Amino acid sequence: MDNLELKKHANDVRKGIVTSTHAAKAGHPGGSLSSADLFTYLYFEEMNIDPKNPQKEDRDRFVLSKGHTAPGLYSALAYRGFFPVEDLTTLRKLGSYLQGHPNMHIPGVDMASGSLGQGISAAAGMALGAKLGNKDFRVYTLLGDGELEEGQVWEAAMFSGFRKLDNFVVIVDNNGLQIDGPIDQVCSPYPIADKFRAFNFHVIEVDAHDFDQLRAAFKEARETKGAPTCILMHSLKGKGVSFMEGSVEWHGKAPNDEEYAIAMADLDKIEAELNAQG
Amino acid sequence: MADVKKIATRESYGNALKELGAEYPDLVVLDADLAAATKTGVFKKAFPDRHIDCGIAECNMMGIAAGLSLTGKIPFVSSFAMFAAGRAFEQVRNSIGYPHLNVKIGATHAGISVGEDGASHQCNEDIALMRSIPGMVVMCPADDIEAKAAVRAALEYEGPVYLRFGRAACNVINDRPDYKFEIGKGDKVREGKDVTIVATGIGVDAALGAAEMLEKDGISAEVINICTIKPLDEEIIIESAKKTGKVVTVEEHSVIGGLGSAVCDCLSANYPVKVKKLGMQDVFGESGSAAALIHKYGLDAEGVYASVKEFL
């Protein structure tokens, strides 16, 4: 899939994030938007998955360790065909299968998550399971940069590096902001790349919003043997929605009707620009 | 009864895993640097490729087990009860319980029979913690025979299971030809009519000893062994309470949230009778030999006998 197609899908995914959090009157748009290009790349290009058969045995696995950005994951799954896009507006509502954080009842979700630091361990366990079972599927997990403050992340990193899980990719969304403020003012996890290197990871740094860089990084990860890979993505929180970009305020807040209209106009404009390109 | 065989249920755990390993190729065992103590070393020796030492990192170990189960493996996660149920509680709750994964937690060194290590390592809260998780099966075997049967039953059951084992050697009490084990079924090990003693783990042996002493005083005690604390065999407890009208519970666990609480939950809703809960009375343990501690806290046959007499 070429970059223009990926960009169009990513813009749809962003619309799904804005639409679902607006409908829910709650949720986490900021970190969902910063990871929207990543979700798109994983589900539309990188991963061996089948929306018609979500439990396919040899599928690649994805664990959203930063489970609060479920709107981003759900939107990507919906646009990829795992469930109807219309269902996104049921997010967080009583009786909806689209729970506030991912659980096992959602088509395409491989692991329940939401309590930070836990998804990476489950993902590492899946990668080890593939090795033990001589299966060649790959396992991906996405962490927030604030999530790196959880000690369990480093227990899992030590385990994965020691076990040389080269079928395992840990992606860090480094948008620099957490609930209480900039990560380097709350309890800085920097230097992030050096930390993962110290835990015996191969580390690749990319611009989270550049599909050429994402493509090259995932190719390099696949070719890396004898070590797990960490893709450290430098991203912009709220990417794509003018008033959410770079704003900590939009970590866990939903747009009201007026804000929703502005956000959708921003994304419509991007869509028009992309359509003009072909 | 000087020739009664004694074996710690943690030994039974390791031995059972080794025996089942050949039959179940997907069985894998995880440890957090305690394989020598959890007694899974025999499995490790027999199946080195299927033993995963996660190092001293119990929270990660629970997640690793969760992930392994999602690839078709059947992980038995081993550690001390303090760390498995205590330290890693939230990982067990969110990474194993909530997604209802096929992970078995083999928790050894539960209760005060840990002995000399003292209160930091004596977990008297694990039953309370584990039974509060929806869908979690909680078992506490009374001896070697029951422990091995419980490990097999856990393996054959689909879903999360917490197994509670002890450090100290204890008498084999279920060595009888008609012994049968089923998850969720209590076992009436002695018939009686004056009082019901409901016990779990090493409390069952103490209850049987107390019942013998009570008999000499003309008191007929019924003894019920509850290995599966959740789901609880309510029928056997209600039926016995109807007969005796008085219930005493015995466990090396806090009286808050453990077997005693489970029995009270059951009886208060179905057939209210007076219940006396024997166990750790909202206190921490301390260092000492297992036998000395069990005696001090009134959980040996003498202690149970004295408490039942006082209760009646």
XYZ file of C-alpha atoms in Angstrom:
590
model
C 0.000 0.000 0.000
C 1.448 3.388 -0.973
C 1.841 6.279 1.424
C -1.091 8.239 0.017
C -3.470 5.348 0.676
C -2.056 4.922 4.166
C -2.532 8.642 4.830
C -6.149 8.427 3.724
C -6.787 5.462 6.011
C -5.029 7.262 8.876
C -7.270 10.269 8.365
C -10.318 8.002 8.547
C -8.927 6.484 11.743
C -8.564 9.999 13.184
C -12.162 10.801 12.254
C -13.236 7.638 14.037
C -11.334 8.729 17.157
C -12.940 12.170 17.182
C -16.393 10.778 16.409
C -16.287 8.028 19.029
C -14.942 10.142 21.892
C -17.432 12.903 21.030
C -20.278 10.389 21.122
C -18.999 8.860 24.369
C -18.483 12.274 25.964
C -15.322 10.672 27.402
C -12.166 8.861 26.360
C -8.621 9.655 25.381
C -8.289 11.400 22.016
C -4.787 12.915 22.452
C -2.748 9.718 22.626
C -5.082 7.978 20.181
C -4.367 10.651 17.583
C -0.604 10.568 18.172
C -0.679 6.811 17.498
C -3.184 6.923 14.608
C -0.537 6.564 11.890
C 1.007 3.645 13.766
C -2.365 1.866 14.174
C -2.959 2.403 10.467
C 0.448 1.100 9.454
C 0.132 -1.999 11.652
C -3.375 -2.979 10.569
C -3.287 -1.927 6.907
C 0.275 -2.889 6.036
C 2.493 -4.616 8.566
C 0.510 -7.291 10.364
C -0.622 -10.660 9.056
C -4.281 -10.505 10.142
C -7.679 -11.368 8.695
C -10.682 -9.242 9.673
C -12.955 -12.122 8.648
C -11.099 -14.508 10.943
C -9.839 -12.494 13.918
C -8.692 -15.630 15.777
C -6.663 -17.003 12.854
C -4.021 -19.129 14.530
C -0.934 -17.898 12.717
C -1.922 -14.215 12.877
C 0.443 -11.584 14.142
C -0.582 -10.289 17.568
C -0.959 -6.746 18.856
C -1.326 -5.718 22.486
C -2.296 -2.144 23.263
C -0.334 -1.764 26.458
C -1.438 1.869 26.665
C -5.019 0.661 26.727
C -6.563 4.080 27.299
C -5.967 4.871 23.622
C -8.575 2.264 22.750
C -10.430 4.754 20.505
C -7.431 4.680 18.152
C -7.273 0.894 18.107
C -11.042 0.490 17.724
C -11.133 2.972 14.894
C -8.345 1.155 13.042
C -10.057 -2.212 13.604
C -13.377 -0.833 12.385
C -11.956 0.753 9.236
C -9.969 -2.445 8.593
C -13.244 -4.384 8.639
C -13.254 -6.187 11.998
C -16.591 -4.626 12.956
C -18.907 -1.908 11.596
C -17.584 1.680 11.635
C -21.051 2.814 12.828
C -20.480 0.938 16.090
C -17.711 3.393 17.042
C -20.365 5.787 18.349
C -21.363 3.199 20.976
C -17.932 3.552 22.633
C -18.084 3.450 26.441
C -21.879 3.182 26.485
C -23.721 0.699 28.652
C -24.248 -2.522 26.731
C -21.696 -1.739 24.025
C -18.934 -4.216 23.311
C -16.604 -1.251 22.815
C -15.499 -0.968 26.423
C -13.550 1.998 27.743
C -10.418 -0.123 27.624
C -9.816 -3.164 25.394
C -11.158 -6.542 26.487
C -11.421 -10.011 25.036
C -14.916 -9.582 23.580
C -13.876 -7.134 20.875
C -13.155 -8.655 17.438
C -9.463 -8.203 16.670
C -8.365 -7.494 20.243
C -5.723 -10.021 21.302
C -5.446 -9.074 24.982
C -7.346 -7.069 27.563
C -5.381 -4.056 28.710
C -5.661 -0.686 30.357
C -3.721 -1.035 33.569
C -0.417 0.422 32.445
C 2.706 -1.711 32.319
C 0.850 -4.991 31.957
C 0.345 -5.272 28.206
C 4.051 -5.477 27.435
C 4.400 -8.548 29.668
C 1.484 -10.354 28.029
C 2.876 -9.479 24.611
C 6.309 -10.815 25.594
C 4.582 -14.001 26.773
C 2.940 -14.364 23.365
C 6.302 -13.872 21.654
C 7.829 -16.531 23.895
C 4.840 -18.794 23.151
C 5.562 -18.451 19.422
C 9.188 -19.413 20.012
C 8.293 -22.399 22.205
C 5.709 -23.582 19.687
C 7.987 -23.014 16.670
C 5.426 -20.645 15.182
C 6.542 -17.745 13.058
C 3.981 -15.084 13.970
C 5.220 -11.759 15.294
C 4.033 -9.782 18.298
C 3.695 -6.007 18.582
C 2.875 -3.868 21.564
C 2.372 -0.132 21.936
C 3.335 1.736 25.082
C 2.936 5.341 26.075
C 6.019 7.260 27.135
C 4.466 8.036 30.510
C 3.774 4.311 30.853
C 7.543 3.773 30.980
C 7.366 5.023 34.563
C 5.768 1.698 35.518
C 8.374 -0.720 36.904
C 6.765 -3.717 35.230
C 7.757 -2.315 31.821
C 11.394 -2.837 32.746
C 10.780 -6.302 34.181
C 9.294 -7.201 30.808
C 12.090 -5.457 28.908
C 14.736 -7.363 30.902
C 12.924 -10.638 30.208
C 12.517 -9.955 26.468
C 16.112 -8.842 25.966
C 17.465 -11.776 27.936
C 15.258 -14.228 26.017
C 16.329 -12.662 22.675
C 12.701 -12.368 21.528
C 13.430 -11.187 17.997
C 9.811 -11.792 16.994
C 8.792 -9.011 19.374
C 8.494 -5.272 18.700
C 7.885 -2.738 21.450
C 6.662 0.568 20.084
C 6.831 3.656 22.304
C 4.618 6.627 21.492
C 6.821 9.476 22.656
C 4.405 12.400 22.540
C 6.007 13.830 25.654
C 2.820 14.466 27.605
C 1.051 12.632 30.427
C -1.937 13.554 32.580
C -0.031 15.649 35.089
C 2.078 17.440 32.479
C 5.187 16.995 30.306
C 6.829 13.646 31.051
C 10.163 15.312 31.779
C 8.519 17.360 34.509
C 6.471 14.570 36.124
C 9.025 11.750 36.528
C 11.224 11.714 33.467
C 11.711 8.350 31.733
C 14.458 9.885 29.510
C 16.765 8.754 28.039
C 14.364 6.234 26.534
C 16.468 4.834 23.667
C 19.481 4.286 25.933
C 17.332 2.508 28.485
C 16.005 -0.001 25.943
C 19.529 -0.495 24.552
C 20.723 -1.222 28.072
C 18.007 -3.905 28.256
C 19.436 -5.511 25.098
C 16.906 -4.178 22.588
C 17.677 -3.055 19.077
C 16.372 0.520 19.027
C 15.093 2.463 16.018
C 13.934 6.077 16.305
C 11.330 7.399 13.888
C 8.972 10.266 13.205
C 5.592 8.746 14.169
C 3.852 10.596 11.342
C 6.187 9.605 8.484
C 5.114 6.394 6.733
C 8.477 6.008 4.953
C 10.193 5.948 8.326
C 7.635 3.573 9.830
C 8.000 1.254 6.832
C 11.785 1.230 7.093
C 11.676 0.684 10.857
C 9.350 -2.325 10.724
C 11.440 -3.827 7.916
C 14.569 -3.368 10.014
C 12.783 -4.941 13.006
C 11.892 -8.003 10.927
C 15.487 -8.339 9.810
C 16.893 -7.973 13.321
C 17.848 -11.353 14.747
C 18.762 -12.278 18.296
C 17.187 -9.244 19.972
C 13.778 -7.644 20.363
C 13.269 -4.272 18.700
C 12.085 -1.034 20.256
C 10.659 1.500 17.820
C 10.742 4.834 19.583
C 8.272 7.067 17.763
C 8.539 10.799 18.227
C 4.984 11.984 17.920
C 2.661 14.919 18.355
C -0.127 14.450 20.870
C -3.496 15.237 19.296
C -1.975 15.090 15.767
C -4.387 16.191 13.051
C -6.800 18.209 15.198
C -5.605 21.814 15.429
C -6.652 22.635 18.976
C -5.600 19.263 20.403
C -2.060 19.252 18.994
C 0.626 19.427 21.677
C -1.950 19.992 24.383
C -1.933 17.970 27.616
C -5.517 19.089 28.191
C -6.686 16.634 25.512
C -5.164 13.553 27.099
C -8.432 12.339 28.516
C -11.159 14.718 27.490
C -13.830 14.446 24.809
C -14.717 17.216 22.363
C -18.076 18.916 22.872
C -20.365 19.602 19.886
C -18.611 22.802 18.896
C -15.134 21.306 19.270
C -16.276 18.234 17.372
C -17.307 20.384 14.421
C -13.927 22.150 14.364
C -12.054 18.842 14.666
C -14.003 17.242 11.835
C -13.476 20.349 9.668
C -9.716 20.019 10.274
C -9.824 16.370 9.187
C -12.128 17.111 6.219
C -9.586 19.641 5.037
C -6.797 17.063 5.255
C -8.999 14.588 3.404
C -9.633 17.086 0.603
C -5.886 17.720 0.297
C -5.172 13.990 0.138
C -7.920 13.416 -2.423
C -6.457 16.194 -4.553
C -3.239 14.185 -4.703
C -4.935 11.235 -6.311
C -0.651 -43.353 63.980
C 3.139 -43.072 64.256
C 3.589 -44.525 60.778
C 1.553 -41.827 59.009
C 3.358 -40.533 55.966
C 4.165 -36.817 55.981
C 4.787 -34.698 52.909
C 4.478 -30.968 52.204
C 1.884 -30.067 49.580
C 4.490 -27.964 47.759
C 6.373 -31.236 47.155
C 3.174 -32.761 45.828
C 2.814 -29.774 43.471
C 6.247 -30.312 41.928
C 5.793 -34.060 41.717
C 2.363 -33.725 40.103
C 3.692 -31.312 37.487
C 6.487 -33.722 36.642
C 4.038 -36.613 36.329
C 1.659 -34.613 34.146
C 4.394 -33.129 31.982
C 4.678 -36.136 29.689
C 0.918 -36.421 29.257
C 0.395 -32.713 28.515
C 3.007 -31.332 26.099
C 1.535 -27.810 26.372
C 2.089 -27.696 30.121
C 4.777 -25.125 30.964
C 5.999 -24.040 34.388
C 7.105 -20.567 35.387
C 9.076 -19.547 38.429
C 10.460 -16.349 39.871
C 13.817 -17.584 41.167
C 12.172 -19.920 43.672
C 12.079 -23.238 41.814
C 14.104 -24.833 44.592
C 11.486 -23.776 47.144
C 8.286 -24.169 45.119
C 9.553 -27.681 44.330
C 9.089 -27.309 40.597
C 12.762 -28.232 40.244
C 11.760 -31.817 39.441
C 9.721 -30.574 36.475
C 12.592 -28.357 35.363
C 14.937 -31.333 35.422
C 12.560 -33.516 33.437
C 11.445 -30.824 30.951
C 14.117 -28.106 30.888
C 12.726 -26.465 27.732
C 9.311 -26.059 29.326
C 10.482 -24.419 32.514
C 10.766 -20.638 32.330
C 12.538 -18.825 35.107
C 11.363 -15.229 35.004
C 13.777 -14.027 37.653
C 12.648 -12.060 40.671
C 9.827 -10.265 38.886
C 6.454 -11.741 39.790
C 4.327 -9.049 38.157
C 5.957 -9.627 34.791
C 5.735 -13.378 35.319
C 1.930 -13.197 35.562
C 1.835 -11.308 32.266
C 4.209 -13.755 30.596
C 1.897 -16.570 31.692
C -1.108 -14.683 30.308
C 0.601 -14.288 26.945
C 1.724 -17.919 26.869
C -1.823 -19.091 27.539
C -2.998 -17.065 24.540
C -0.692 -19.119 22.330
C -2.126 -22.435 23.564
C 0.266 -23.195 26.390
C -1.034 -24.152 29.851
C 1.164 -22.222 32.255
C 1.553 -23.062 35.930
C 2.967 -19.952 37.583
C 4.850 -20.710 40.761
C 5.894 -18.485 43.626
C 5.229 -17.938 47.293
C 1.618 -17.018 48.054
C 2.804 -13.663 49.374
C 4.191 -12.694 45.968
C 1.784 -14.557 43.674
C -1.433 -13.357 45.291
C -0.065 -10.364 47.168
C 2.563 -8.563 45.154
C 1.090 -9.498 41.784
C -2.573 -9.196 42.782
C -3.437 -6.606 40.184
C -1.638 -8.499 37.430
C -3.579 -11.621 38.367
C -6.791 -9.609 38.401
C -6.322 -7.654 35.182
C -4.048 -9.823 33.034
C -5.431 -13.262 34.008
C -8.796 -12.909 35.768
C -10.479 -10.244 33.632
C -9.600 -11.889 30.295
C -10.396 -15.261 31.969
C -7.210 -16.932 30.733
C -6.200 -20.533 31.165
C -3.456 -19.823 33.696
C -2.857 -21.827 36.884
C -1.206 -20.163 39.835
C 0.674 -22.545 42.107
C 1.239 -20.595 45.297
C 3.424 -22.276 47.877
C 4.454 -21.160 51.380
C 0.940 -20.019 52.229
C -0.116 -19.309 55.809
C 1.864 -19.334 59.037
C 3.281 -22.826 58.493
C 5.954 -20.983 56.496
C 7.561 -20.840 59.923
C 10.932 -19.260 60.570
C 10.859 -16.693 57.741
C 8.298 -14.770 59.736
C 5.391 -12.458 59.008
C 6.788 -10.860 55.821
C 6.549 -14.256 54.102
C 3.482 -15.703 55.822
C 0.590 -14.922 53.523
C -2.668 -15.047 55.459
C -4.575 -12.962 52.933
C -4.331 -14.880 49.647
C -7.640 -16.750 49.828
C -9.423 -13.460 50.478
C -7.692 -11.759 47.566
C -8.093 -14.565 45.062
C -11.700 -15.416 45.810
C -12.650 -11.792 45.208
C -11.687 -12.117 41.531
C -14.656 -13.090 39.315
C -14.209 -16.488 37.681
C -11.184 -17.519 39.749
C -11.213 -21.055 41.148
C -9.494 -21.220 44.548
C -8.240 -24.513 45.972
C -6.335 -25.365 49.143
C -5.506 -29.074 49.359
C -5.204 -30.866 52.695
C -2.515 -33.421 51.888
C -0.340 -35.009 49.249
C -3.106 -37.044 47.659
C -5.489 -34.123 47.414
C -2.767 -31.767 46.212
C -1.842 -34.023 43.316
C -5.505 -34.512 42.440
C -6.083 -30.758 42.551
C -3.158 -30.069 40.211
C -4.549 -32.536 37.677
C -8.055 -31.128 38.027
C -6.726 -27.585 37.554
C -4.882 -28.679 34.439
C -7.958 -30.307 32.978
C -10.169 -27.309 33.830
C -10.322 -24.445 31.319
C -9.849 -21.106 33.092
C -7.876 -19.417 35.849
C -7.144 -21.389 39.006
C -5.357 -20.458 42.226
C -3.794 -23.394 44.085
C -2.606 -22.881 47.659
C 0.169 -25.094 48.999
C 2.082 -25.262 52.260
C 5.758 -25.402 53.107
C 5.583 -27.758 56.068
C 5.281 -31.525 55.824
C 1.789 -32.646 56.767
C 0.061 -35.948 57.343
C -1.434 -37.881 54.455
C -5.103 -38.182 55.400
C -6.850 -39.117 52.164
C -5.147 -42.449 51.563
C -8.283 -44.495 51.002
C -9.467 -46.505 48.027
C -12.703 -44.563 47.497
C -11.031 -41.140 47.453
C -12.332 -39.008 44.598
C -11.572 -35.400 43.761
C -13.795 -32.941 41.979
C -13.440 -29.156 41.766
C -16.187 -27.551 43.852
C -16.990 -30.646 45.899
C -16.486 -30.749 49.645
C -15.611 -33.985 51.369
C -17.256 -35.162 54.592
C -14.305 -36.890 56.230
C -16.043 -37.638 59.530
C -19.696 -38.009 60.453
C -21.011 -36.262 63.526
C -24.132 -34.651 64.970
C -23.224 -32.075 67.634
C -20.989 -29.639 65.763
C -19.644 -29.169 62.243
C -15.981 -28.369 61.721
C -15.331 -27.024 58.233
C -11.631 -26.963 57.465
C -9.228 -26.402 54.608
C -5.569 -27.261 54.018
C -3.675 -28.427 57.072
C -6.699 -27.413 59.143
C -8.408 -30.648 58.082
C -5.898 -32.823 59.903
C -6.209 -30.616 62.987
C -10.001 -30.842 62.806
C -9.862 -34.640 62.611
C -7.540 -34.733 65.627
C -9.844 -32.403 67.535
C -12.849 -34.545 66.621
C -11.171 -37.582 68.167
C -10.506 -35.643 71.358
C -14.076 -34.353 71.420
C -15.405 -37.873 71.041
C -13.763 -38.799 74.339
C -15.795 -35.986 75.912
C -18.960 -37.350 74.352
C -19.130 -34.709 71.637
C -19.771 -35.906 68.115
C -18.103 -33.608 65.570
C -18.672 -33.730 61.839
C -15.620 -32.743 59.794
C -15.887 -31.345 56.295
C -12.823 -30.864 54.138
C -13.269 -27.934 51.804
C -10.478 -27.989 49.244
C -12.281 -25.786 46.729
C -13.049 -22.551 48.544
C -14.406 -21.087 45.345
C -16.773 -22.223 43.985
C -17.857 -23.353 47.446
C -19.814 -26.577 47.952
C -22.697 -24.835 49.682
C -24.886 -27.914 49.791
C -22.573 -29.965 51.980
C -22.176 -27.070 54.431
C -25.874 -26.203 54.638
C -26.837 -29.847 55.055
C -24.387 -30.293 57.909
C -25.392 -27.019 59.583
C -29.015 -28.174 59.526
C -27.981 -31.299 61.345
C -25.621 -29.843 63.985
C -26.731 -26.224 64.239
C -23.198 -25.080 65.091
C -20.247 -24.510 62.769
C -16.551 -23.956 63.411
C -14.160 -23.104 60.565
C -10.424 -23.829 60.548
C -7.780 -22.364 58.250
C -4.248 -21.050 58.445
C -5.399 -17.775 56.952
C -6.934 -14.572 58.245
C -10.487 -14.971 59.530
C -11.232 -11.981 57.320
C -12.079 -13.070 53.800
C -10.989 -16.700 53.884
C -12.806 -20.003 54.289
C -14.557 -18.767 57.435
C -15.956 -15.774 55.625
C -17.020 -17.892 52.671
C -18.856 -20.289 55.012
C -20.523 -17.342 56.793
C -21.578 -15.858 53.436
C -23.177 -19.173 52.565
C -24.879 -19.831 55.890
C -26.124 -16.293 56.545
C -27.948 -16.393 53.217
C -29.238 -19.957 53.458
C -29.381 -21.303 56.981
C -28.126 -18.905 59.679
C -26.430 -20.658 62.596
C -23.693 -19.587 64.980
C -20.242 -19.811 63.413
C -16.862 -19.608 65.095
C -13.970 -18.792 62.795
C -10.560 -20.167 63.733
C -7.566 -18.760 61.918
C -5.384 -15.699 62.200
C -7.454 -13.234 64.222
C -6.545 -10.056 62.309
C -2.870 -10.247 63.320
C 0.425 -10.817 61.520
C 2.394 -13.978 62.206
C 5.980 -14.193 63.470
C 9.096 -16.377 63.319
C 9.117 -19.824 64.853
C 8.854 -23.432 63.777
C 5.724 -24.309 61.842
C 4.520 -26.594 64.632
C 5.134 -23.959 67.322
C 3.260 -21.313 65.349
C 0.330 -23.569 64.528
C 0.137 -24.368 68.228
C 0.472 -20.773 69.400
C -2.322 -19.581 67.117
C -4.593 -22.418 68.152
C -4.720 -24.187 64.811
C -3.475 -27.628 65.852
C -5.765 -30.403 67.122
C -5.447 -29.203 70.727
C -6.244 -25.626 69.785
C -9.244 -26.579 67.683
C -10.451 -28.898 70.443
C -10.223 -26.132 73.040
C -12.002 -23.629 70.798
C -14.815 -26.033 69.948
C -15.334 -26.827 73.638
C -15.488 -23.145 74.471
C -17.882 -22.528 71.577
C -20.254 -25.272 72.692
